[in-house]
XYZ file of C-alpha atoms in Angstrom:
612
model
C 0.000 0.000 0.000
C 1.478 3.138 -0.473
C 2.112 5.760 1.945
C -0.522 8.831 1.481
C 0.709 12.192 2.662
C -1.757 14.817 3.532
C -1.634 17.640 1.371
C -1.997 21.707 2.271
C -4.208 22.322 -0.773
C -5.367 25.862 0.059
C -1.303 26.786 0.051
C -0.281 24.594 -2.417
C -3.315 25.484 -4.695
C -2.861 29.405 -3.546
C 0.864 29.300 -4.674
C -0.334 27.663 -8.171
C -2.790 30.360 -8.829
C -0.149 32.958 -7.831
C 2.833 31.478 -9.945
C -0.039 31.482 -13.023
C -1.642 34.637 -12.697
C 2.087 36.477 -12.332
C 3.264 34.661 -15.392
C -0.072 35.300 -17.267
C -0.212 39.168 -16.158
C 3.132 39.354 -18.107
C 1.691 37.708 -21.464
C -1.740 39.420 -22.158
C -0.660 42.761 -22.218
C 2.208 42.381 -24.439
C 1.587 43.411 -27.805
C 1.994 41.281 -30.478
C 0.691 40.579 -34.326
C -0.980 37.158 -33.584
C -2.990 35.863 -30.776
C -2.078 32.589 -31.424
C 1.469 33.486 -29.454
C -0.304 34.742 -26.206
C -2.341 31.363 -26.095
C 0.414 28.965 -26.908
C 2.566 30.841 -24.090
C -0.742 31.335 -21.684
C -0.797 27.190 -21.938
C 2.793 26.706 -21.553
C 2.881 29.227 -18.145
C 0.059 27.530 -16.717
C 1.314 23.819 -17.012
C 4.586 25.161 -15.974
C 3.105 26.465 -13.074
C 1.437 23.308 -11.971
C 5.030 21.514 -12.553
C 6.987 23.818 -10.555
C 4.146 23.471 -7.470
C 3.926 19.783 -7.928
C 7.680 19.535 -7.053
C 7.368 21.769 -4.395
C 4.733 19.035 -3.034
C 7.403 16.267 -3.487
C 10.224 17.795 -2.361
C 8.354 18.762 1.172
C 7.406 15.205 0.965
C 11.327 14.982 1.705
C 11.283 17.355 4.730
C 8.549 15.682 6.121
C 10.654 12.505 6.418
C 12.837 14.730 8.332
C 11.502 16.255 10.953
C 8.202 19.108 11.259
C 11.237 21.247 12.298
C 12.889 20.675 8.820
C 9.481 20.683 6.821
C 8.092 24.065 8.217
C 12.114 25.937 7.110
C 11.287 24.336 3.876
C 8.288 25.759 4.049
C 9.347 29.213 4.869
C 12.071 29.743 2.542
C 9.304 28.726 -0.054
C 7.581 31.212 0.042
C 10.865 33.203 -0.381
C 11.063 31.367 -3.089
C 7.563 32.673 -4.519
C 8.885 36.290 -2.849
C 11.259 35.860 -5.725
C 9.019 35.075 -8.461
C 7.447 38.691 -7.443
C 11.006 39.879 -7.343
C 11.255 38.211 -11.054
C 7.867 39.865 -12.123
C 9.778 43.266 -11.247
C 12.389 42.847 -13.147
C 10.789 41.457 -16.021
C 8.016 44.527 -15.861
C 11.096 46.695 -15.723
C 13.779 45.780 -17.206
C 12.906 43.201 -19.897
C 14.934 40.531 -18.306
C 15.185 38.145 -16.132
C 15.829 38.181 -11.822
C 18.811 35.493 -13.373
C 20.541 37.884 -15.872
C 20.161 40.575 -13.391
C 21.969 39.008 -10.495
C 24.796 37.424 -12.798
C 25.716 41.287 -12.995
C 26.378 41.121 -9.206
C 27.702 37.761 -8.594
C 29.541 36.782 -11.348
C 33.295 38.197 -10.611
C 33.450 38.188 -6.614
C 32.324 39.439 -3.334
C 34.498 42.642 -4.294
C 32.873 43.174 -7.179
C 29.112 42.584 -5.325
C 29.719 45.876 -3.578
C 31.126 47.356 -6.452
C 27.438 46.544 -8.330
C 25.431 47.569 -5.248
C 27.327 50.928 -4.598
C 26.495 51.614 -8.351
C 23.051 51.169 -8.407
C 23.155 54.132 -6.293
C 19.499 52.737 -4.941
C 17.640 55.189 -2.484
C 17.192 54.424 0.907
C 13.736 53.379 0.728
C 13.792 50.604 -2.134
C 16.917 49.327 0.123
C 15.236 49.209 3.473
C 11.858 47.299 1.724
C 14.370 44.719 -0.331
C 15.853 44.315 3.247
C 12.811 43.823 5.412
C 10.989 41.891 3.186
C 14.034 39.156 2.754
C 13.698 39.157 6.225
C 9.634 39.052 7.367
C 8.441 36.885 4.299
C 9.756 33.761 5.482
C 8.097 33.862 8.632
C 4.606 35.423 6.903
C 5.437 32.022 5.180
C 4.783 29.942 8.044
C 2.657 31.989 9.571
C 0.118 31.492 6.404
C 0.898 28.049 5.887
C 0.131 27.064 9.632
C -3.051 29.040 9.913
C -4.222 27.270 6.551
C -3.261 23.816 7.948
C -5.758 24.516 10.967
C -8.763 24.981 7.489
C -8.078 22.191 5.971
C -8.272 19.574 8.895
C -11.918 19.699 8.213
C -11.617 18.386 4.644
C -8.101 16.712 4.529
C -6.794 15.757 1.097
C -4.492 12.586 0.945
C -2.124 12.025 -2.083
C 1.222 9.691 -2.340
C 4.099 10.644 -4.119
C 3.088 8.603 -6.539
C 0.138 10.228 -7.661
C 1.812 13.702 -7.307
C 4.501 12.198 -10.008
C 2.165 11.226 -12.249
C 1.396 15.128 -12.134
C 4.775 16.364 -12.890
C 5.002 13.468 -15.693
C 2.281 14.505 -17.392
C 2.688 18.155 -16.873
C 6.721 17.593 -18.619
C 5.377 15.345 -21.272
C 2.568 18.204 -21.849
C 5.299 21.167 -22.418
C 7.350 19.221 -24.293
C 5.062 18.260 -26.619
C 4.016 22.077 -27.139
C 7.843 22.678 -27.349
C 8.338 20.396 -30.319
C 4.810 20.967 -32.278
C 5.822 25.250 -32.448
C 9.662 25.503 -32.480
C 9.497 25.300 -35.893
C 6.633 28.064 -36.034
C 7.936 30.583 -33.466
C 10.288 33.162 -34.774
C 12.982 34.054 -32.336
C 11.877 37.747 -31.375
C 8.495 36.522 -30.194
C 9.830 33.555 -28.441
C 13.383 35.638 -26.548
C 10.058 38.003 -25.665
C 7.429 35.633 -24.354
C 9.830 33.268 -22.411
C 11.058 35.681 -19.902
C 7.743 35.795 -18.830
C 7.405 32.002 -17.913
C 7.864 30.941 -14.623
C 10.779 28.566 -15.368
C 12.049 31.459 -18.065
C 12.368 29.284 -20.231
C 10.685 26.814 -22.414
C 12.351 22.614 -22.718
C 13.180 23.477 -26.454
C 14.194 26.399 -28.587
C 12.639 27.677 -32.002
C 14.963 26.891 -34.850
C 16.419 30.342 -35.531
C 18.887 30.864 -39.138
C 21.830 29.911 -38.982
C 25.149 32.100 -40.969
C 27.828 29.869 -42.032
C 30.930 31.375 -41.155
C 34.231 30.126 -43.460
C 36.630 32.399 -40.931
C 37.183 32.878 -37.425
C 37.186 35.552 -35.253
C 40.284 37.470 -35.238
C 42.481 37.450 -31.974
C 43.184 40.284 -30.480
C 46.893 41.920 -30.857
C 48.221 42.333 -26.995
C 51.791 43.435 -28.032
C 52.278 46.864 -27.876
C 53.767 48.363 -31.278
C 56.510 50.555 -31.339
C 55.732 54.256 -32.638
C 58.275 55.588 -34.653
C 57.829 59.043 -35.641
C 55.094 61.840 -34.154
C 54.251 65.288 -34.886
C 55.897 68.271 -32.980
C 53.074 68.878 -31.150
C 52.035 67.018 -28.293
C 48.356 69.193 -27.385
C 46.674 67.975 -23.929
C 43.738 65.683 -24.405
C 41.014 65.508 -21.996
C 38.253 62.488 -22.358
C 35.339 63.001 -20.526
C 33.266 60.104 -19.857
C 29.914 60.443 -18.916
C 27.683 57.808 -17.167
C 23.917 56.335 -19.019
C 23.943 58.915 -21.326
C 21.540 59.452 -24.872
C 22.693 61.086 -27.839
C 19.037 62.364 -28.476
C 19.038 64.112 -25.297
C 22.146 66.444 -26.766
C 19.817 69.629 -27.291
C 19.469 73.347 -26.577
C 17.372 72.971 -24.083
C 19.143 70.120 -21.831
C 22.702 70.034 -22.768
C 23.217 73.494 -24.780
C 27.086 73.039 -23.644
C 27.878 69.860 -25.450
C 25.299 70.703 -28.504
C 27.273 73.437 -29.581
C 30.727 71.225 -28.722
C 29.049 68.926 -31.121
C 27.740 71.422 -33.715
C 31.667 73.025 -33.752
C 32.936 69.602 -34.051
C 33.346 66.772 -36.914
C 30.015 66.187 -38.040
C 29.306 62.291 -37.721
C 26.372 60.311 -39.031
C 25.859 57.844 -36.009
C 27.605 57.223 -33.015
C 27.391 53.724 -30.685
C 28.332 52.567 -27.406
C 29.991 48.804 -28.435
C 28.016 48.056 -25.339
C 24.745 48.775 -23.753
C 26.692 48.528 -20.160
C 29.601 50.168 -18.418
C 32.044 48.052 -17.633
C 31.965 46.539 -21.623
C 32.104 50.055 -23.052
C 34.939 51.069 -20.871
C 36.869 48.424 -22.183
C 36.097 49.056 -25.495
C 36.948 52.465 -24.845
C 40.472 52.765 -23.732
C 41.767 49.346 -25.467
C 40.024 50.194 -28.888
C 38.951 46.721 -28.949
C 35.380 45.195 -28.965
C 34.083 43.416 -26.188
C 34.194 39.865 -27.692
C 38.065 40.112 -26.524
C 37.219 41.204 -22.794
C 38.270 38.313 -21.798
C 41.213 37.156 -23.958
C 42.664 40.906 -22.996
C 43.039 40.037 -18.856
C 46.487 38.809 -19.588
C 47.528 42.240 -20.596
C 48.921 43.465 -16.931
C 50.598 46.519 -18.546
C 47.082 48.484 -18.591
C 45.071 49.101 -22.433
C 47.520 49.871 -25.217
C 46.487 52.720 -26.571
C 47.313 54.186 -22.557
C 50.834 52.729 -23.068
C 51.509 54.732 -26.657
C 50.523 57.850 -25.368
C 53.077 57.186 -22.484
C 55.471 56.011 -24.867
C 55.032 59.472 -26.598
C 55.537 61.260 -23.442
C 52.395 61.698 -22.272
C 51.449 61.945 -18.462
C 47.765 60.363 -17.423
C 46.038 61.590 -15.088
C 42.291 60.871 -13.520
C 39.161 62.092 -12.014
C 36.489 59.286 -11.243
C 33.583 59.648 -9.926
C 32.417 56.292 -11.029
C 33.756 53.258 -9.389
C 36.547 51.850 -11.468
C 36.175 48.619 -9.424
C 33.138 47.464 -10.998
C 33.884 44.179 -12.661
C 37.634 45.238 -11.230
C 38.110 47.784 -14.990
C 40.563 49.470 -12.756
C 42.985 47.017 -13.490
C 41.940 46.001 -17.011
C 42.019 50.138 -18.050
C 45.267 51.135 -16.011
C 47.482 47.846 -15.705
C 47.713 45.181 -12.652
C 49.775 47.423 -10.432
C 48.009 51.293 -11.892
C 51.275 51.854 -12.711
C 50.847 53.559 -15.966
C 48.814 56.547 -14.734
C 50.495 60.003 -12.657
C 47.485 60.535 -11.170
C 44.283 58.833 -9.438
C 41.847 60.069 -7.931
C 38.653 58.241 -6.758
C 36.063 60.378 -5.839
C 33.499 57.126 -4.840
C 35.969 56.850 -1.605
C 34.199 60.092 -0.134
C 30.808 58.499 0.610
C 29.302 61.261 -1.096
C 26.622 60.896 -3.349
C 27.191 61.216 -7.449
C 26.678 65.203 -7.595
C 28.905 65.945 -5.123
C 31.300 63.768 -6.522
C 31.266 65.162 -9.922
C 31.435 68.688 -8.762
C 34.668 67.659 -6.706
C 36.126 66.093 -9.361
C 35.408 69.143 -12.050
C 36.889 71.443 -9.050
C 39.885 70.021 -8.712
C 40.641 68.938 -12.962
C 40.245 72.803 -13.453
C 42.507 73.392 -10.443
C 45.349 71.452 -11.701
C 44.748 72.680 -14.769
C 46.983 75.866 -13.460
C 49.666 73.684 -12.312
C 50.085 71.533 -15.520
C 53.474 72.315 -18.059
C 53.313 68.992 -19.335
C 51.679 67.538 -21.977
C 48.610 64.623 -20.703
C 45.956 63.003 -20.826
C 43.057 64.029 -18.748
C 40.049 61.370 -18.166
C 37.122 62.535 -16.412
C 34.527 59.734 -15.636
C 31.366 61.653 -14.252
C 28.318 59.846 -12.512
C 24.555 61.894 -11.643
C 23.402 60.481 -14.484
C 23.101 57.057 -13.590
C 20.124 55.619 -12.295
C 18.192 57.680 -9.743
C 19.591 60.542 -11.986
C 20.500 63.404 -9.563
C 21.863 66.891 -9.030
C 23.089 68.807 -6.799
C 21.223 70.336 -4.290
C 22.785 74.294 -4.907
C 21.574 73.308 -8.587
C 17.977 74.310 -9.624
C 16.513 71.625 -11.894
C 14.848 73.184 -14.848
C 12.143 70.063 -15.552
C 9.169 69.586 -13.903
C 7.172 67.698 -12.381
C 10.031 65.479 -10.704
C 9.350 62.164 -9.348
C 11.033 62.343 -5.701
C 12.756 58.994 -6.084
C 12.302 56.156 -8.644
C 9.922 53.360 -7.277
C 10.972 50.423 -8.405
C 7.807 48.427 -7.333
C 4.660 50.857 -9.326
C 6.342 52.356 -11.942
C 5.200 51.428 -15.971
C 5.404 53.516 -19.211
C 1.608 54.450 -18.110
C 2.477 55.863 -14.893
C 4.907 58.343 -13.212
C 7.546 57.754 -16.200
C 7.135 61.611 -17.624
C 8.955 62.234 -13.895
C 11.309 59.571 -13.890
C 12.351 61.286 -17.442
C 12.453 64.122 -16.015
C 14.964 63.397 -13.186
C 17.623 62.093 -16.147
C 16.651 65.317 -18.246
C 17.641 67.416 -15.099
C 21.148 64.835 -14.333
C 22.196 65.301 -17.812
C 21.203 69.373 -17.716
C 23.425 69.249 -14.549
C 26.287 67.333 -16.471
C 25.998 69.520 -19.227
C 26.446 72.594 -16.626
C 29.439 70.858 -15.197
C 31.117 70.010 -18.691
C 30.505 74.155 -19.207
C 32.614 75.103 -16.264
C 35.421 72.518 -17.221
C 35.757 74.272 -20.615
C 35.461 77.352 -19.084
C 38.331 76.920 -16.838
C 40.555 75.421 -20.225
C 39.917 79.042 -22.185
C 40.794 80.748 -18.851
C 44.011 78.978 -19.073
C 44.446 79.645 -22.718
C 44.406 75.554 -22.816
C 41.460 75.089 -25.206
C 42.419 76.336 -28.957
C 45.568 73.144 -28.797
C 43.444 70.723 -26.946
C 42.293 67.743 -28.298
C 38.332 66.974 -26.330
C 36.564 64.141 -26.437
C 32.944 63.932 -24.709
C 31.036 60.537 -24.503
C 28.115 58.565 -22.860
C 29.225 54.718 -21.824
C 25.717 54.029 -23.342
C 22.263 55.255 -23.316
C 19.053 54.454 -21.230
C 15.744 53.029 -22.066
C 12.558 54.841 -21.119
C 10.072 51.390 -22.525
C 10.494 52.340 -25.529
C 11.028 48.826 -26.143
C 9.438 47.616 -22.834
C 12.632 47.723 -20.320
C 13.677 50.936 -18.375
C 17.445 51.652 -17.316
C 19.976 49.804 -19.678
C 21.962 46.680 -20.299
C 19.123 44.344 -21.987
C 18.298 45.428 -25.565
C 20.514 46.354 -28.008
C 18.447 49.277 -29.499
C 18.846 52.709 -30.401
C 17.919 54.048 -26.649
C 20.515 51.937 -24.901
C 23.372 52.112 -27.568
C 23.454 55.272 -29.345
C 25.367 57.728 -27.398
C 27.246 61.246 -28.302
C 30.910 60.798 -29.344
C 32.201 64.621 -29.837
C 35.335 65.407 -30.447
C 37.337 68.656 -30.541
C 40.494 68.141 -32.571
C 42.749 70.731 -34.183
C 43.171 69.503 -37.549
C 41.374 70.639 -40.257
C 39.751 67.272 -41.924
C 36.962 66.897 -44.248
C 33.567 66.250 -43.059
C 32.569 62.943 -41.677
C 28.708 63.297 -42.481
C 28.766 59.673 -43.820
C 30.677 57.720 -40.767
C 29.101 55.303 -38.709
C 31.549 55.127 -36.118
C 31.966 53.792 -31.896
C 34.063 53.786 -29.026
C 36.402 51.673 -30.637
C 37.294 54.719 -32.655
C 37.833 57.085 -30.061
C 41.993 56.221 -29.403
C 42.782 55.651 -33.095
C 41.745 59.169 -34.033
C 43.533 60.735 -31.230
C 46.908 58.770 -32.202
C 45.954 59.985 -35.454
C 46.335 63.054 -34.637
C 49.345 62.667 -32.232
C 50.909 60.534 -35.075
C 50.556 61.836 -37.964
C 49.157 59.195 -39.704
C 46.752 55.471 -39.542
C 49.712 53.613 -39.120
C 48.284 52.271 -35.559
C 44.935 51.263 -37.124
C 46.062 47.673 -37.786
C 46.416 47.192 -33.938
C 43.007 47.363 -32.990
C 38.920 47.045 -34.158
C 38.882 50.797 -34.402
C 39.889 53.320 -37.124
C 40.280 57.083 -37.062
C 37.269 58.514 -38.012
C 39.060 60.480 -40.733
C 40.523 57.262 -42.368
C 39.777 56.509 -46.351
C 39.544 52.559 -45.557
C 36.711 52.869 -42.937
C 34.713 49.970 -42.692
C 31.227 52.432 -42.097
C 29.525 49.563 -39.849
C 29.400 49.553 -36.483
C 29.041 47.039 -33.566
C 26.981 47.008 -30.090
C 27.044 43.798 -27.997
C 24.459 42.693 -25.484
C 26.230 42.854 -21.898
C 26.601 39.524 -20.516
C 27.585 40.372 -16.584
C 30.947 38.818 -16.085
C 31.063 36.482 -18.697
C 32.081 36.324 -22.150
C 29.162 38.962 -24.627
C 28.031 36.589 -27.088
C 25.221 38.850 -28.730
C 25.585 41.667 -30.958
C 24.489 43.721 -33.878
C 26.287 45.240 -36.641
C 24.563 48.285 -37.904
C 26.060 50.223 -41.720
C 23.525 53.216 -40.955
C 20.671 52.238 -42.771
C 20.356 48.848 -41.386
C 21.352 46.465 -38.181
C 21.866 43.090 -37.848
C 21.442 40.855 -34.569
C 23.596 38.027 -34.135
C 24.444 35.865 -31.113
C 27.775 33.381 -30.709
C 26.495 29.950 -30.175
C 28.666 29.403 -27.043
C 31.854 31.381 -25.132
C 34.237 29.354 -27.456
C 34.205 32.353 -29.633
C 37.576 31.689 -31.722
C 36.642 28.550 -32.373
C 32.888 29.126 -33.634
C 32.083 28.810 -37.373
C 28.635 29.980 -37.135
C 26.334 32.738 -36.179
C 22.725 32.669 -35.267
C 20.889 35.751 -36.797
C 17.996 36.838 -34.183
C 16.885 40.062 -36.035
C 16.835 42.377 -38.859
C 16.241 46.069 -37.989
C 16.030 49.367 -39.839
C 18.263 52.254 -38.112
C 14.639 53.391 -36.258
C 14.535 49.708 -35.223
C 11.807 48.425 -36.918
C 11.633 45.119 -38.062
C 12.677 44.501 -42.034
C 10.003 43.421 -43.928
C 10.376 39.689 -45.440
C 10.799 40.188 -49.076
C 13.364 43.058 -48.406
C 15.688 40.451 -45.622
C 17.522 38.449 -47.957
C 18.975 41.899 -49.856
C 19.439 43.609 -46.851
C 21.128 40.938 -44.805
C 24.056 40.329 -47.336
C 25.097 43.900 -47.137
C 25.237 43.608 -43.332
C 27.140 40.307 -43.799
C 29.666 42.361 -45.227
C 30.663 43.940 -41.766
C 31.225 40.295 -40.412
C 34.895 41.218 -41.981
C 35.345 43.943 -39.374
C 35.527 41.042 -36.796
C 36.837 37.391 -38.950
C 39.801 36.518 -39.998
């Protein structure tokens, strides 16, 4: 005879209906062209559901073995567990991704780097405290609930064996598999990447079939040897990089940032600019090593600090540099300026104060424009500002200029129906105050007759979605809001006009050297190419951040058109195919079908930017 358990069916069936309904909130309102996707993906979250709850009834089975001591913890820390489908549901709603992908951002490169994360989020004090306290109560409300519902049910127990709860989680696996192989041929990629984050697995057994691109090269390996620079011009002006934190090309205008509009408008005037990444630490890299992020890993054996860093010091330039933001996120500290920091004259780290991102920046501005009086020799400035990172903030002697202001982002109510106008308005004021700071800093170069010989460079690490694509903040889509950032440059050669360049980060070093140098002789040591070159390759390439691990998506976009690809696994030298997820136009709309097979060729083109 087998051993019948009884069974808490008012939790059990409470934390079914819960699991279901957040799933299922999720799928109906997202749009899409056929209804046949919300009901396939309606079915799958619902026998999901009763699989997931079905174990949870077996494995307490387990506990109850144990002891009633071990079987109400398990108890408790599930419903932290269904605390975190909630926590999921947030994410999702917010960010377009899942609770998973969002904590690999914290966890995935040490304990230093988890405070490194945390510090950045820059979270207010509220959200923290309700994370913290509700980690800590719902476990016990857990109990709690579960006890007082064990007193209801004595009246009508309900007796099942494992056995019959098994044949449940059979039937409910044999169920979604079935659904998984009757539609992976019929689901294209973009609906099912969209309608799977929503499940409460996140994911379904099987995959759609996506296209495949045969791939007769491989990707090339990155040079780590520093070349040797043989000749430069007389001149050796200052530079000074400023790099600012989450921010959007399209929000460079007379009325927000009327300082780095007309820095732009005087400037080379360039098509389209891109972040190679739609995070920080990724761009960064990209950035100061000229290299995409495919090679972020391959490039932690250089100790020496990025190359391009090196030249200028083999050139005789001093480096010197203001951060607000905290270089020890994903540990680009040592990546950007060596093992040891031994290639830079000068470090400061303004995130040591304790002081919140306005202050910081304002310090750091303060004292760049005081040294700035002191300085004979010729350097590299880099200036990494921070208010316009999440929570987007100013300081307090600064009056915003955009109203109404949301006091604080809540994380828990907000949606592109409610309260975003003031959430945009907090970034509009951040970058206003930015733009304010980036006035006094070129202020204080034409005070010191510094300014006609410098070489400037002003850049966002990438941009920030406001659901324009259904995810707020960055790091999740690789689309126009999230990866098209200003690049401005001051330089002091006259060049023709660049109106036709599609150009990134990558290019940033190579047309400084350029005009250090003389020449593109450097070009061949890295992804990126002066902007004023005459063998440009005019695409450019974004990739999809991927915490601490290896990026394996990206697009490539010639400034008409993008392409979405994603490396199969992290063996990414070894690979001989692609997997194409999407084909967008540059306002990133889909291509239509008869126009794909045209379109995509030319884009394949760019795949010689990156293969061998």
């Amino acid at each position: 005879m087998k051993i019948k358990n009884e069974i808490n069916y008012i939790y059990f069936s409470c934390a079914l209906i819960y699991v279901t309904l957040l799933s299922l909130s999720h799928i109906l309102p997202l749009q899409s062209e056929y209804l046949p996707y919300k009901v396939f993906f309606s079915i799958y979250s619902a026998l999901q559901a009763l699989l997931e709850v079905s174990l949870f009834i077996l494995v307490g089975f387990l506990f109850k073995k144990i002891s009633p001591i071990a079987y109400k913890a398990y108890v408790g820390l599930l419903f932290l567990f269904l605390l975190a489908h909630y926590a999921d549901y947030t994410v999702v709603k917010l960010m377009d991704t899942t609770i998973l992908a969002a904590l690999k951002i914290f966890f995935s490169s040490g304990i230093g780097h988890f405070f490194a994360a945390i510090h950045s989020l820059n979270l207010n004090l509220t959200m923290a405290l309700l994370t913290i306290g509700t980690v800590i109560i719902i476990p016990f409300a857990g109990v709690v609930f579960y006890l007082i519902t064990q007193k209801v049910i004595k009246s009508k127990p309900l007796n099942l064996s494992a056995n019959q709860i098994g044949k449940i989680v059979v039937i409910a696996a044999f169920s979604l598999l079935t659904l998984d192989l009757f539609s992976r041929s019929l689901l294209p990629f973009e609906i099912h990447a969209k309608y799977q984050k929503t499940l409460p697995l996140k994911s379904t057994f099987l995959s759609p079939n996506g296209e495949k691109i045969v791939i007769n090269k491989r990707l090339k390996t990155p040079i780590l040897n520093k070349p040797l620079v043989a000749s430069y011009n007389d001149k050796r002006p200052n530079i000074y990089l400023f790099i600012i934190e989450t921010l959007r090309k399209d929000y460079i205008t007379s009325e927000i940032a009327p300082n780095l509009l007309k820095l732009q408008e005087n400037g080379p005037k360039i098509a389209m600019t891109f972040a190679n990444a739609n995070a920080s630490h990724h761009s960064w890299f990209s950035i100061f090593t000229s290299m995409y992020p495919f090679h972020w890993d391959s490039y932690k054996s250089q100790k020496q600090g990025a190359i391009p860093l090196q030249l200028l010091k083999d050139l005789g330039y001093q480096i010197r540099v203001y951060t607000s933001a905290d270089l020890k996120y994903f540990k680009m500290q040592d990546q950007i300026f060596g093992e040891n920091q031994k290639i830079y004259d000068f470090f400061k780290d303004y995130t040591a104060t304790g002081e919140p991102p306005p202050q910081r920046d304002l310090q750091a501005i303060k004292d760049f424009s005081k040294d700035l009086k002191n300085n004979s020799h010729a350097t590299l400035f880099i200036i990494f500002l921070d208010s316009t990172h999440s929570e987007y903030s100013w300081h307090n002697d600064f009056t915003p200029k955009f109203h109404p202001i949301a006091k604080e982002i809540d994380y828990l109510t907000i949606n592109p129906k409610k309260g975003l106008d003031k959430i945009k308005n907090r970034y509009k004021n951040s970058v206003n105050y930015i733009d304010h700071l980036i006035g006094r800093a070129t202020d204080a170069l034409k005070r010191e007759n510094l300014y006609e010989e410098a070489i400037l460079v002003f850049t966002g690490d990438h941009g920030e979605e406001f659901f324009e694509n259904g995810a707020l903040f960055h790091g999740t889509h690789l689309n126009n809001p999230q990866t098209t950032v200003p690049i401005i440059y001051k330089l002091n050669s006259n060049r023709a006009t660049c109106s036709n360049v599609v150009t990134s980060h990558v290019d940033i070093f190579p047309t400084i050297l350029n005009e250090i140098v003389g020449s593109n002789v450097l070009d061949t040591y890295f992804n990126g190419q002066s902007i004023f070159s005459k063998h440009r390759f005019n695409f450019a390439l974004s990739m999809q951040q991927n915490g601490g691990e290896i990026p394996l998506e990206f697009f490539l976009h010639n400034g008409s058109h993008k392409i979405i690809l994603k490396f199969p696994n992290t063996n990414l030298y070894q690979t001989s195919e692609l997997e194409v997820l999407s084909l967008k136009d540059r306002d990133d709309k889909n291509i239509p079908l008869e126009k794909q097979n045209i379109i995509k060729l030319e884009l394949e083109k760019g795949l010689s930017l990156i293969f061998d």
